[in-house]
Each structure stands twice: as structure tokens, then as C-alpha cells.
Amino acid sequence: MNLVVVSNRVARGKPNEPMTGGLAAALLPVVEHSGAIWVGSSGRVRDGHQKEPFAEIEALGSGAIATLDLPAAHYGGYYEGFANSALWPALHSRSDLIRVSRDDYVSYREVNAFMARALMRFRKPKTAFWVQDYHFLALGAELRDLSVDDPIGFFLHTPWPVAAVMQGVPHHRELITAMLAYDLIGFQTEEDRQNFLSYVGGELGLAVEDGIVLSQHGRTRCEVFPIGIDAEKFAAYAAKSASHPDVSRLRRSLNGERLAIGVDRLDYSKGLVNRISAFDRLWTEQPQFSRSISLLQIANPSRGGIEAYGNLQNEVARLVTDVNGRHGEVDWTPIRYLNKGFSQAVLAGLYRTAQVGVVTPLHDGMNLVAKEYVAAQNPADPGVLVLSKFAGAANELDTALLVNPHDIDGMARAIAVAAAMPLTERKMRWDAMMKKLRGHTIQQWSADFVAELEKCRTEKAAVAPLVSQPPQALRWLKSAISGVRLI
């Protein structure tokens, strides 16, 4: 089977370049080793005069990547508009941050249709399409409108919220109906899957049985596929990077004190304000930890054109300055705050240097940083993971110190416990987590999804569509032209 993987962005896997996010880091080994073609945005836009989408193709391991310049007229409304100012906040249960216009939705659908046309050149006999994440919820329907009857699967890397939150997204009914053109929809956790099934059963009134939704498209199977990492590869990175200049300088600068580390995109879902407040509370309430543990917080800015992100960047910077001003000394900085990315190889060494990993998102689909931190540890002297119970990773890494990221005092206590934990307990907790990581690798994740996609497409082919309906793309375009309000 020829596999075509689709996402908004791609990664080229250069070991000394920063990764652009958890999704890119996760898909890289899948494409390198499976021979798949990975299609995504080039990061550039062009005007609408080209007749067909143009793709640049280059080798990536045994696979290849193909990058497209997206249409300039619609990119802003698609990316900063509907995808990241409507879907992202809703998927992370922050409907109060939804800021979107009608034109943004039109642009979102236009880019999904543009990508569908671009994918046709990669279609061969026995091709399967595997679409990634919230940028392309409607891509499956657009492919069906182009008469594609190949297997099409979708995996959501974010959480899926309760129905009441999703109902706050403009055009939610039409958009989620379009999602059901996929043969297989994968989620990070059982809670995410149940929230989705509750929506389609309650809001759309569709029949749901054993995780299978029956719609005008036929059968759509909904399953859970917790994403993993290549734990052994990351451990090798960590051991090798001990001599990297960045890692060596960090180690020398500690002067024997313990280090906690946080690595996140600068995003309101990551709980950075609460995390920094927890360290502030620790140093205030338990002054014995002053000068004995510091925080290295790496927070790479993103989506700077969206107001909520600009506000967050200013808030976090002010808070770090305030905490350092109150707790710092002439020869000690409590929080080292860096707004830049690092390669996976360097990050592995930084993780290994830190005795405490703090991964405390308010809501996260999985959070691969948690898994990377565990994999990077020295087996003879592992650090302790402090992990939000609202991250998908908490379902697997249950021997971490699980915390409520809204409980500042509770997080401060957990950090103190982690910093003082004896070696025997640290090794016991780490061994249990590593066993989980080795048993649920990124390679197993992709293999399980593709195998299930082949299976459920065979099942779907045996069942005719229940109702004859106009194609999804045609329905939304007619509605947009007529000015009818869609909900």
C-alpha cells in the first residue's frame, strides 16, 4: 500500500535544527522508515494565478516530503483565523478565546479543497491517505468530492472537548459532518473519543454502535491510538549529547544545585503562568529551596499574529522578571527563560541534566515532552517527572507525580517532593514509565493506525451509504454563496 501522510507542516529531520512541534517530531520517523510521502505546507504563500498546486519534493529516509505554497488569499483566514482562533481554543476547552469571522471559515474550506487537489498527483493504485490534525478536518470530504474512494484516515493530536464546547465553533455541524467522510478517526485518549461520539450521537442524531458512526458517508470507525516516541533513539541522543557545548555549559553553571526543566511552545494551553507561579510559591513558602533548585523554561513563541498569543508572551515575560527580581541574588537566577527552540539531540541532553521535569499543561492531547524527558534520563540516576493529570500522557505515565495544574500550592509541593525524592523511589517510578514507553513506540502507533485503516475501509466498502446527500464541499459552497448562516 502506498501511504500519503498529510499535515499542515513538515519536518526535514536535520539533527542540529530545532523541531517545529510535537506533531512534526512524531511523524518524522514514520515517514523515514515507512517509505511514505509526507505532504504539507512550505511555509510560503503564492497568489491564485497558478493553474495547479505546485509541490517541491525531496527524499527523507526511505520516504519523501512534498511541500506546497498555499494560496495567499486564504492562508491567513485558514491558519491564524479558523484553525488557530476557533478550532484550537475550542479543542482545548477555551471557547472564551474564539475569535473568528465568516470569511475565516470560507478560507479554511478553500485551503482544505486546495490540499485535496494537490494530493491527487500522489494518488496511485492502492494508495491510502493519512491526514493529521485539526487543520484538515474537512480534507476527507474534499477528497471524496474528487471521487477518491481509497482509504482515508484522520488522527487528532489535540484533545476533543465536550459537546457544549464544540457547539461554540461556528459551522460546527457542517464541519463535523464532513469529518465523517474519513474511514477511521483516531484520538489520543478514550475520553476524547467518547466526547466525539457523544457529539455526533447527540448533536447530529447519528447512529453510533461499538465506536462506529453511521452517516451519509457510510461507516466511520473511531478508535484510540495513544502516540508514542522512539524511546531508545531518544535515550541514545541523551547519552551522546552530554558533551554538546550547550549541555556542558548548563551543567557547569549549576554549581551543584538541582535543575527543573520545562519545554513548551508559548501557548495558553501549556499552563506556563501557573507553572511559574508554583515555583514562586515554592521559593516563598519553603525558602530552603532557594539556591538549591532553579527552573530552565524553554518557551518557543508561535502564532504571534494572534492577540491571545501576544498577550501571553507579555504576561509570561513580566511574571518571570517579577519572580527573578524578588527571589534572585547577584550570583543566582531562579528562572532561566529562553524564547528559542533546540534540536531534539540538544533537548535530550538538557532533559538529562535536569533532576525534575515539569510538564503541566492545562489541557493537552498527549504531550510528547513528558515522554521525551523520561526517555532521556540516566537509568542509574533518573530524574522525576511532575505531570499534569490533564495531559494525555498521564494515562500511561501514571508513576509520575501527577498534579492539578490549577492548584498552585499542590504543584509547589510536588516540585519539592520531586527535588528531594530518594534514588530508590526515583528508579522505581522511572522503570515503570520506561516499560510503558518501550511497549508503545511511535512505530507501533503508526503500524496500528494503518492496519486499522485497511481493515475498516474493507468493512465500509461492503456497506452502501445510508442516504444520498449532496457532496459536502458543494453544500458549504452553495450556503456561502447564498448567504445562509451555517451552524
Short mmCIF file of C-alpha atoms in Angstrom, two decimals:
data_model
loop_
_atom_site.label_atom_id
_atom_site.label_comp_id
_atom_site.label_asym_id
_atom_site.label_seq_id
_atom_site.Cartn_x
_atom_site.Cartn_y
_atom_site.Cartn_z
CA MET A 1 0.00 0.00 0.00
CA ASN A 2 1.25 3.50 -0.87
CA LEU A 3 0.87 5.80 2.14
CA VAL A 4 0.42 9.56 1.80
CA VAL A 5 0.70 11.45 5.11
CA VAL A 6 -0.75 14.96 5.25
CA SER A 7 -0.17 17.69 7.82
CA ASN A 8 -0.01 21.46 7.94
CA ARG A 9 3.76 21.46 8.44
CA VAL A 10 6.54 19.01 7.75
CA ALA A 11 9.99 18.41 9.27
CA ARG A 12 13.17 17.50 7.46
CA GLY A 13 14.85 15.75 10.35
CA LYS A 14 18.15 17.61 10.35
CA PRO A 15 19.68 16.67 13.71
CA ASN A 16 21.06 20.12 14.50
CA GLU A 17 17.89 22.09 13.70
CA PRO A 18 15.05 22.82 16.13
CA MET A 19 11.85 20.83 15.78
CA THR A 20 8.73 22.82 14.97
CA GLY A 21 6.40 20.91 17.28
CA GLY A 22 5.34 17.57 18.68
CA LEU A 23 3.43 16.51 15.58
CA ALA A 24 6.40 17.07 13.28
CA ALA A 25 8.74 15.22 15.64
CA ALA A 26 6.31 12.32 15.84
CA LEU A 27 5.75 11.89 12.11
CA LEU A 28 9.40 12.16 11.11
CA PRO A 29 10.41 8.57 11.96
CA VAL A 30 7.17 7.23 10.45
CA VAL A 31 7.97 8.75 7.07
CA GLU A 32 11.70 7.97 7.22
CA HIS A 33 11.13 4.26 7.77
CA SER A 34 7.80 3.52 6.03
CA GLY A 35 8.50 4.94 2.59
CA ALA A 36 5.51 7.26 2.87
CA ILE A 37 5.15 10.59 1.11
CA TRP A 38 4.62 13.42 3.60
CA VAL A 39 2.73 16.39 2.16
CA GLY A 40 2.39 19.76 3.89
CA SER A 41 2.82 23.50 3.68
CA SER A 42 6.13 25.01 2.60
CA GLY A 43 5.51 27.95 4.92
CA ARG A 44 5.21 30.19 1.87
CA VAL A 45 2.17 31.53 0.04
CA ARG A 46 1.59 32.47 -3.57
CA ASP A 47 -1.15 34.25 -5.47
CA GLY A 48 -4.02 32.42 -7.08
CA HIS A 49 -2.82 32.61 -10.66
CA GLN A 50 -1.21 29.19 -10.75
CA LYS A 51 -3.35 26.61 -12.51
CA GLU A 52 -2.47 23.70 -10.23
CA PRO A 53 -0.88 23.42 -6.79
CA PHE A 54 2.91 23.18 -7.17
CA ALA A 55 4.88 20.79 -4.94
CA GLU A 56 8.59 20.61 -4.19
CA ILE A 57 9.67 17.04 -3.44
CA GLU A 58 12.78 15.78 -1.67
CA ALA A 59 13.90 12.47 -0.21
CA LEU A 60 13.51 11.75 3.51
CA GLY A 61 14.99 8.39 4.51
CA SER A 62 13.10 5.74 2.56
CA GLY A 63 10.21 8.18 2.11
CA ALA A 64 9.84 11.69 0.75
CA ILE A 65 8.40 15.07 1.66
CA ALA A 66 6.41 17.30 -0.64
CA THR A 67 5.80 20.93 0.29
CA LEU A 68 3.21 23.27 -1.19
CA ASP A 69 2.87 27.03 -1.32
CA LEU A 70 -0.65 27.67 -0.02
CA PRO A 71 -2.92 30.32 -1.58
CA ALA A 72 -2.14 33.80 -0.24
CA ALA A 73 -5.75 34.95 -0.38
CA HIS A 74 -6.85 32.28 2.08
CA TYR A 75 -3.82 31.36 4.19
CA GLY A 76 -4.39 33.94 6.95
CA GLY A 77 -8.06 33.09 7.35
CA TYR A 78 -7.27 29.37 7.29
CA TYR A 79 -4.30 29.29 9.67
CA GLU A 80 -4.41 32.21 12.09
CA GLY A 81 -8.15 32.54 11.56
CA PHE A 82 -10.33 29.46 11.72
CA ALA A 83 -7.71 26.81 12.60
CA ASN A 84 -5.99 28.66 15.44
CA SER A 85 -8.54 31.25 16.56
CA ALA A 86 -11.59 28.97 16.50
CA LEU A 87 -10.64 25.28 16.46
CA TRP A 88 -7.52 25.38 18.65
CA PRO A 89 -9.14 27.25 21.58
CA ALA A 90 -12.28 25.12 21.35
CA LEU A 91 -10.35 21.84 21.23
CA HIS A 92 -8.51 22.95 24.38
CA SER A 93 -11.80 23.92 26.09
CA ARG A 94 -11.12 27.67 25.82
CA SER A 95 -14.22 28.76 23.94
CA ASP A 96 -13.82 32.19 25.57
CA LEU A 97 -10.85 32.77 23.25
CA ILE A 98 -12.69 32.02 19.99
CA ARG A 99 -12.25 34.99 17.63
CA VAL A 100 -13.29 34.19 14.08
CA SER A 101 -15.14 35.65 11.10
CA ARG A 102 -17.33 34.09 8.45
CA ASP A 103 -14.59 34.65 5.88
CA ASP A 104 -12.17 32.64 8.04
CA TYR A 105 -14.35 29.56 7.65
CA VAL A 106 -14.58 30.04 3.89
CA SER A 107 -10.77 30.29 3.75
CA TYR A 108 -10.40 27.16 5.91
CA ARG A 109 -12.56 25.18 3.50
CA GLU A 110 -10.78 26.66 0.47
CA VAL A 111 -7.38 25.55 1.76
CA ASN A 112 -8.74 22.08 2.55
CA ALA A 113 -10.05 21.91 -1.04
CA PHE A 114 -6.70 23.19 -2.38
CA MET A 115 -4.84 20.48 -0.48
CA ALA A 116 -7.23 17.81 -1.78
CA ARG A 117 -6.46 18.82 -5.37
CA ALA A 118 -2.74 18.80 -4.63
CA LEU A 119 -2.94 15.28 -3.21
CA MET A 120 -4.34 13.85 -6.43
CA ARG A 121 -0.88 13.81 -8.04
CA PHE A 122 0.34 11.45 -5.30
CA ARG A 123 -2.54 9.04 -5.75
CA LYS A 124 -1.50 5.67 -7.14
CA PRO A 125 -3.20 2.26 -7.18
CA LYS A 126 -3.68 1.03 -3.61
CA THR A 127 -2.99 4.42 -2.00
CA ALA A 128 -4.14 5.32 1.49
CA PHE A 129 -4.27 8.87 2.85
CA TRP A 130 -3.48 9.60 6.49
CA VAL A 131 -4.47 13.14 7.46
CA GLN A 132 -3.12 14.76 10.62
CA ASP A 133 -4.75 17.21 13.00
CA TYR A 134 -7.30 20.00 13.20
CA HIS A 135 -6.04 21.99 10.21
CA PHE A 136 -7.68 19.47 7.88
CA LEU A 137 -10.94 18.32 9.47
CA ALA A 138 -12.70 18.67 6.11
CA LEU A 139 -9.97 17.25 3.86
CA GLY A 140 -11.51 13.79 3.73
CA ALA A 141 -14.80 15.21 2.43
CA GLU A 142 -12.94 17.25 -0.19
CA LEU A 143 -11.14 14.11 -1.39
CA ARG A 144 -14.43 12.23 -1.61
CA ASP A 145 -15.81 15.07 -3.75
CA LEU A 146 -12.93 14.37 -6.14
CA SER A 147 -14.17 10.76 -6.40
CA VAL A 148 -11.43 9.34 -4.19
CA ASP A 149 -12.61 6.00 -2.81
CA ASP A 150 -9.26 4.98 -1.33
CA PRO A 151 -8.86 4.53 2.44
CA ILE A 152 -8.68 7.91 4.20
CA GLY A 153 -7.83 8.12 7.89
CA PHE A 154 -7.54 11.04 10.26
CA PHE A 155 -5.66 11.42 13.54
CA LEU A 156 -6.32 14.24 16.01
CA HIS A 157 -3.26 15.21 18.03
CA THR A 158 -5.19 17.60 20.32
CA PRO A 159 -7.94 16.79 22.82
CA TRP A 160 -11.59 16.70 21.72
CA PRO A 161 -13.82 18.69 24.11
CA VAL A 162 -17.31 18.04 25.44
CA ALA A 163 -20.18 18.73 23.05
CA ALA A 164 -21.18 22.02 24.69
CA VAL A 165 -17.73 23.49 23.93
CA MET A 166 -17.67 22.25 20.34
CA GLN A 167 -21.06 23.84 19.77
CA GLY A 168 -19.37 27.22 20.24
CA VAL A 169 -17.42 26.77 16.99
CA PRO A 170 -19.12 28.46 14.02
CA HIS A 171 -20.31 25.94 11.39
CA HIS A 172 -19.61 23.06 13.78
CA ARG A 173 -22.40 20.82 12.49
CA GLU A 174 -21.31 21.04 8.88
CA LEU A 175 -17.65 20.67 9.74
CA ILE A 176 -18.06 17.57 11.88
CA THR A 177 -20.42 16.04 9.35
CA ALA A 178 -17.61 16.50 6.84
CA MET A 179 -15.23 14.67 9.20
CA LEU A 180 -17.34 11.56 8.83
CA ALA A 181 -16.06 11.14 5.27
CA TYR A 182 -12.98 9.61 6.91
CA ASP A 183 -12.97 5.84 7.22
CA LEU A 184 -11.07 5.98 10.51
CA ILE A 185 -10.74 8.78 13.07
CA GLY A 186 -8.08 8.32 15.73
CA PHE A 187 -7.89 10.01 19.14
CA GLN A 188 -5.24 10.22 21.84
CA THR A 189 -7.46 9.08 24.73
CA GLU A 190 -10.72 7.26 25.41
CA GLU A 191 -12.15 10.47 26.88
CA ASP A 192 -11.54 12.29 23.58
CA ARG A 193 -13.21 9.51 21.63
CA GLN A 194 -16.24 9.45 23.89
CA ASN A 195 -16.62 13.23 23.67
CA PHE A 196 -16.65 12.99 19.86
CA LEU A 197 -19.14 10.12 19.81
CA SER A 198 -21.36 11.97 22.27
CA TYR A 199 -21.41 14.96 19.92
CA VAL A 200 -22.26 13.01 16.75
CA GLY A 201 -24.90 10.98 18.55
CA GLY A 202 -26.50 13.87 20.42
CA GLU A 203 -25.97 16.90 18.19
CA LEU A 204 -26.14 15.20 14.78
CA GLY A 205 -28.56 12.43 15.80
CA LEU A 206 -26.48 9.75 14.10
CA ALA A 207 -26.40 6.08 15.00
CA VAL A 208 -23.32 5.03 16.96
CA GLU A 209 -22.51 1.39 17.74
CA ASP A 210 -19.24 0.00 19.10
CA GLY A 211 -17.38 3.15 18.11
CA ILE A 212 -18.73 3.12 14.54
CA VAL A 213 -20.72 6.12 13.31
CA LEU A 214 -23.28 5.57 10.52
CA SER A 215 -23.73 8.64 8.34
CA GLN A 216 -24.41 9.67 4.75
CA HIS A 217 -20.80 8.68 4.01
CA GLY A 218 -21.27 5.14 5.33
CA ARG A 219 -19.28 3.83 8.30
CA THR A 220 -16.65 5.76 10.23
CA ARG A 221 -14.74 3.90 12.90
CA CYS A 222 -13.49 5.91 15.90
CA GLU A 223 -10.57 4.42 17.83
CA VAL A 224 -7.90 5.36 20.37
CA PHE A 225 -4.23 5.36 19.34
CA PRO A 226 -2.02 6.97 22.02
CA ILE A 227 1.00 8.38 20.23
CA GLY A 228 4.46 7.30 21.38
CA ILE A 229 8.11 8.15 20.77
CA ASP A 230 11.22 6.21 19.81
CA ALA A 231 12.40 5.90 23.41
CA GLU A 232 15.63 4.07 22.61
CA LYS A 233 16.64 6.63 19.99
CA PHE A 234 15.95 9.49 22.41
CA ALA A 235 17.94 7.76 25.14
CA ALA A 236 20.87 7.45 22.73
CA TYR A 237 20.58 11.16 21.92
CA ALA A 238 20.73 11.96 25.63
CA ALA A 239 23.83 9.86 26.28
CA LYS A 240 25.63 11.24 23.24
CA SER A 241 24.76 14.91 23.83
CA ALA A 242 26.43 15.12 27.24
CA SER A 243 29.42 16.70 25.53
CA HIS A 244 27.43 19.21 23.47
CA PRO A 245 28.56 22.78 24.28
CA ASP A 246 25.07 23.95 25.32
CA VAL A 247 24.67 20.98 27.66
CA SER A 248 28.17 21.28 29.09
CA ARG A 249 27.77 25.00 29.80
CA LEU A 250 24.46 24.40 31.53
CA ARG A 251 25.93 21.68 33.74
CA ARG A 252 28.91 23.83 34.73
CA SER A 253 26.66 26.79 35.58
CA LEU A 254 24.59 24.88 38.13
CA ASN A 255 27.28 24.79 40.84
CA GLY A 256 25.75 21.68 42.37
CA GLU A 257 22.16 22.97 42.55
CA ARG A 258 19.26 20.94 41.21
CA LEU A 259 17.58 21.90 37.96
CA ALA A 260 13.96 21.67 36.84
CA ILE A 261 13.14 21.96 33.14
CA GLY A 262 10.05 22.89 31.15
CA VAL A 263 9.92 22.81 27.33
CA ASP A 264 6.83 24.14 25.61
CA ARG A 265 5.52 26.19 22.77
CA LEU A 266 4.42 29.56 24.13
CA ASP A 267 0.73 28.65 24.19
CA TYR A 268 -2.07 29.28 26.69
CA SER A 269 -2.83 25.55 26.82
CA LYS A 270 0.59 24.79 28.36
CA GLY A 271 -0.07 26.36 31.78
CA LEU A 272 3.12 28.43 31.88
CA VAL A 273 1.73 31.17 34.12
CA ASN A 274 0.58 28.63 36.70
CA ARG A 275 3.87 26.74 36.49
CA ILE A 276 5.97 29.83 37.15
CA SER A 277 3.60 30.81 39.94
CA ALA A 278 4.14 27.38 41.51
CA PHE A 279 7.91 27.92 41.60
CA ASP A 280 7.33 31.38 43.05
CA ARG A 281 5.18 29.75 45.77
CA LEU A 282 7.85 27.11 46.41
CA TRP A 283 10.61 29.68 46.97
CA THR A 284 8.28 31.86 49.08
CA GLU A 285 6.82 29.17 51.33
CA GLN A 286 9.88 26.90 51.51
CA PRO A 287 12.92 29.21 51.37
CA GLN A 288 15.28 26.25 51.86
CA PHE A 289 14.76 25.59 48.15
CA SER A 290 16.17 28.99 47.19
CA ARG A 291 19.54 28.45 45.54
CA SER A 292 19.00 24.69 45.71
CA ILE A 293 16.69 24.33 42.67
CA SER A 294 16.19 26.57 39.66
CA LEU A 295 13.98 26.38 36.59
CA LEU A 296 15.08 26.34 32.96
CA GLN A 297 11.97 27.25 30.96
CA ILE A 298 12.24 27.00 27.19
CA ALA A 299 9.20 28.59 25.55
CA ASN A 300 9.35 28.95 21.79
CA PRO A 301 6.95 31.67 20.53
CA SER A 302 4.38 30.79 17.88
CA ARG A 303 1.30 32.29 16.21
CA GLY A 304 2.45 35.80 17.04
CA GLY A 305 -0.23 37.36 14.84
CA ILE A 306 -2.99 36.14 17.19
CA GLU A 307 -3.81 38.54 20.02
CA ALA A 308 -4.10 35.87 22.71
CA TYR A 309 -0.54 34.70 22.00
CA GLY A 310 0.93 38.18 22.07
CA ASN A 311 -0.79 38.84 25.38
CA LEU A 312 0.51 35.58 26.82
CA GLN A 313 4.08 36.29 25.75
CA ASN A 314 3.97 39.65 27.53
CA GLU A 315 2.37 38.16 30.64
CA VAL A 316 4.91 35.35 30.99
CA ALA A 317 7.85 37.70 30.43
CA ARG A 318 6.57 40.10 33.10
CA LEU A 319 5.98 37.25 35.55
CA VAL A 320 9.49 35.81 35.05
CA THR A 321 11.00 39.25 35.60
CA ASP A 322 8.96 39.75 38.76
CA VAL A 323 9.85 36.32 40.23
CA ASN A 324 13.53 36.72 39.41
CA GLY A 325 13.53 40.20 40.88
CA ARG A 326 12.10 39.01 44.20
CA HIS A 327 13.96 35.73 44.63
CA GLY A 328 17.19 36.22 42.68
CA GLU A 329 20.62 37.00 44.07
CA VAL A 330 23.63 38.64 42.48
CA ASP A 331 25.03 35.18 41.73
CA TRP A 332 21.79 33.18 41.30
CA THR A 333 18.93 33.41 38.78
CA PRO A 334 15.87 31.39 39.82
CA ILE A 335 14.34 31.15 36.32
CA ARG A 336 16.30 30.96 33.08
CA TYR A 337 13.77 31.85 30.41
CA LEU A 338 14.60 31.17 26.75
CA ASN A 339 12.39 32.05 23.78
CA LYS A 340 14.06 29.83 21.20
CA GLY A 341 13.98 26.26 20.02
CA PHE A 342 16.57 23.49 20.26
CA SER A 343 17.16 20.35 18.24
CA GLN A 344 16.00 17.06 19.66
CA ALA A 345 19.60 16.00 20.19
CA VAL A 346 20.34 19.04 22.37
CA LEU A 347 17.00 18.86 24.16
CA ALA A 348 17.75 15.27 25.14
CA GLY A 349 20.94 16.42 26.85
CA LEU A 350 19.16 19.27 28.61
CA TYR A 351 16.47 16.88 29.85
CA ARG A 352 19.11 14.53 31.20
CA THR A 353 20.80 17.36 33.08
CA ALA A 354 17.58 18.25 34.91
CA GLN A 355 16.58 16.37 38.06
CA VAL A 356 12.94 17.44 37.67
CA GLY A 357 10.84 17.64 34.53
CA VAL A 358 7.76 19.87 34.77
CA VAL A 359 5.06 19.18 32.20
CA THR A 360 1.94 20.91 33.49
CA PRO A 361 -0.42 21.83 30.62
CA LEU A 362 -3.95 22.88 31.43
CA HIS A 363 -5.13 20.53 28.69
CA ASP A 364 -3.10 18.54 26.18
CA GLY A 365 -3.79 15.76 23.72
CA MET A 366 -0.70 13.76 24.70
CA ASN A 367 2.41 15.92 25.31
CA LEU A 368 5.47 14.17 23.96
CA VAL A 369 7.80 16.33 26.07
CA ALA A 370 6.75 14.21 29.06
CA LYS A 371 7.77 11.04 27.25
CA GLU A 372 10.98 12.55 25.93
CA TYR A 373 12.01 13.69 29.41
CA VAL A 374 11.57 10.17 30.78
CA ALA A 375 13.42 8.54 27.88
CA ALA A 376 16.37 10.93 28.24
CA GLN A 377 17.10 10.09 31.88
CA ASN A 378 20.21 8.34 33.16
CA PRO A 379 19.00 4.86 34.25
CA ALA A 380 21.42 4.89 37.17
CA ASP A 381 20.25 8.29 38.45
CA PRO A 382 16.93 9.25 36.83
CA GLY A 383 15.06 12.49 37.38
CA VAL A 384 11.42 12.85 38.43
CA LEU A 385 8.55 13.85 36.14
CA VAL A 386 5.91 16.23 37.51
CA LEU A 387 3.00 15.80 35.11
CA SER A 388 -0.42 17.38 34.69
CA LYS A 389 -3.24 14.91 35.07
CA PHE A 390 -4.93 16.73 32.17
CA ALA A 391 -2.25 15.68 29.67
CA GLY A 392 -2.99 12.56 27.65
CA ALA A 393 0.41 11.21 28.72
CA ALA A 394 -0.87 10.88 32.30
CA ASN A 395 -2.92 7.84 31.23
CA GLU A 396 0.32 5.95 30.55
CA LEU A 397 2.91 7.66 32.78
CA ASP A 398 0.94 7.09 35.95
CA THR A 399 4.02 6.71 38.17
CA ALA A 400 4.94 10.33 37.53
CA LEU A 401 3.95 12.84 40.21
CA LEU A 402 0.52 13.75 38.84
CA VAL A 403 -0.72 17.25 39.63
CA ASN A 404 -3.68 19.55 39.05
CA PRO A 405 -2.18 22.47 37.05
CA HIS A 406 -4.79 24.82 38.51
CA ASP A 407 -3.60 24.07 42.06
CA ILE A 408 -0.57 26.31 42.58
CA ASP A 409 0.12 25.08 46.11
CA GLY A 410 -0.22 21.45 45.06
CA MET A 411 2.26 21.91 42.23
CA ALA A 412 4.72 23.64 44.55
CA ARG A 413 4.52 20.70 46.96
CA ALA A 414 5.01 18.20 44.13
CA ILE A 415 8.12 20.04 42.89
CA ALA A 416 9.53 19.95 46.42
CA VAL A 417 8.83 16.22 46.68
CA ALA A 418 10.45 15.60 43.31
CA ALA A 419 13.57 17.57 44.22
CA ALA A 420 14.02 15.57 47.45
CA MET A 421 12.97 12.11 46.23
CA PRO A 422 15.42 9.31 47.14
CA LEU A 423 17.15 7.32 44.42
CA THR A 424 15.30 4.05 45.11
CA GLU A 425 11.90 5.64 44.54
CA ARG A 426 13.10 7.61 41.53
CA LYS A 427 14.34 4.43 39.85
CA MET A 428 11.14 2.56 40.65
CA ARG A 429 8.99 5.26 39.08
CA TRP A 430 11.27 5.66 36.08
CA ASP A 431 11.47 1.92 35.39
CA ALA A 432 7.66 1.69 35.29
CA MET A 433 7.38 4.60 32.86
CA MET A 434 10.15 3.34 30.58
CA LYS A 435 8.40 -0.01 30.33
CA LYS A 436 5.32 1.80 29.02
CA LEU A 437 7.37 3.85 26.52
CA ARG A 438 9.15 0.80 25.15
CA GLY A 439 5.84 -1.01 24.73
CA HIS A 440 4.07 1.85 22.93
CA THR A 441 6.52 3.28 20.40
CA ILE A 442 5.93 5.70 17.56
CA GLN A 443 6.50 2.83 15.12
CA GLN A 444 3.82 0.74 16.81
CA TRP A 445 1.43 3.72 16.80
CA SER A 446 1.72 4.20 13.05
CA ALA A 447 1.55 0.47 12.30
CA ASP A 448 -1.59 0.07 14.41
CA PHE A 449 -3.31 3.01 12.74
CA VAL A 450 -2.50 1.92 9.19
CA ALA A 451 -3.56 -1.66 9.89
CA GLU A 452 -6.88 -0.48 11.32
CA LEU A 453 -7.39 1.84 8.34
CA GLU A 454 -7.03 -1.04 5.92
CA LYS A 455 -9.42 -3.13 7.97
CA CYS A 456 -12.18 -0.57 8.43
CA ARG A 457 -12.08 0.53 4.79
CA THR A 458 -12.73 -3.08 3.77
CA GLU A 459 -15.70 -3.15 6.14
CA LYS A 460 -17.02 0.16 4.84
CA ALA A 461 -16.86 -0.95 1.22
CA ALA A 462 -19.40 -3.67 2.00
CA VAL A 463 -22.00 -1.17 3.23
CA ALA A 464 -23.67 1.28 0.84
CA PRO A 465 -24.12 4.90 2.01
CA LEU A 466 -27.30 5.18 4.04
CA VAL A 467 -28.62 8.38 2.47
CA SER A 468 -27.98 10.12 -0.83
CA GLN A 469 -26.72 13.59 0.02
CA PRO A 470 -25.06 16.37 -1.97
CA PRO A 471 -21.26 16.39 -1.62
CA GLN A 472 -20.07 18.28 1.46
CA ALA A 473 -17.92 20.77 -0.46
CA LEU A 474 -20.84 21.60 -2.77
CA ARG A 475 -23.22 22.09 0.16
CA TRP A 476 -20.95 24.52 2.04
CA LEU A 477 -20.14 26.48 -1.14
CA LYS A 478 -23.82 26.88 -2.02
CA SER A 479 -24.52 28.04 1.51
CA ALA A 480 -21.65 30.56 1.38
CA ILE A 481 -22.87 31.96 -1.94
CA SER A 482 -26.48 32.27 -0.81
CA GLY A 483 -25.51 33.91 2.48
CA VAL A 484 -27.33 31.30 4.57
CA ARG A 485 -25.97 31.19 8.12
CA LEU A 486 -24.50 27.78 8.89
CA ILE A 487 -24.34 26.35 12.41
#
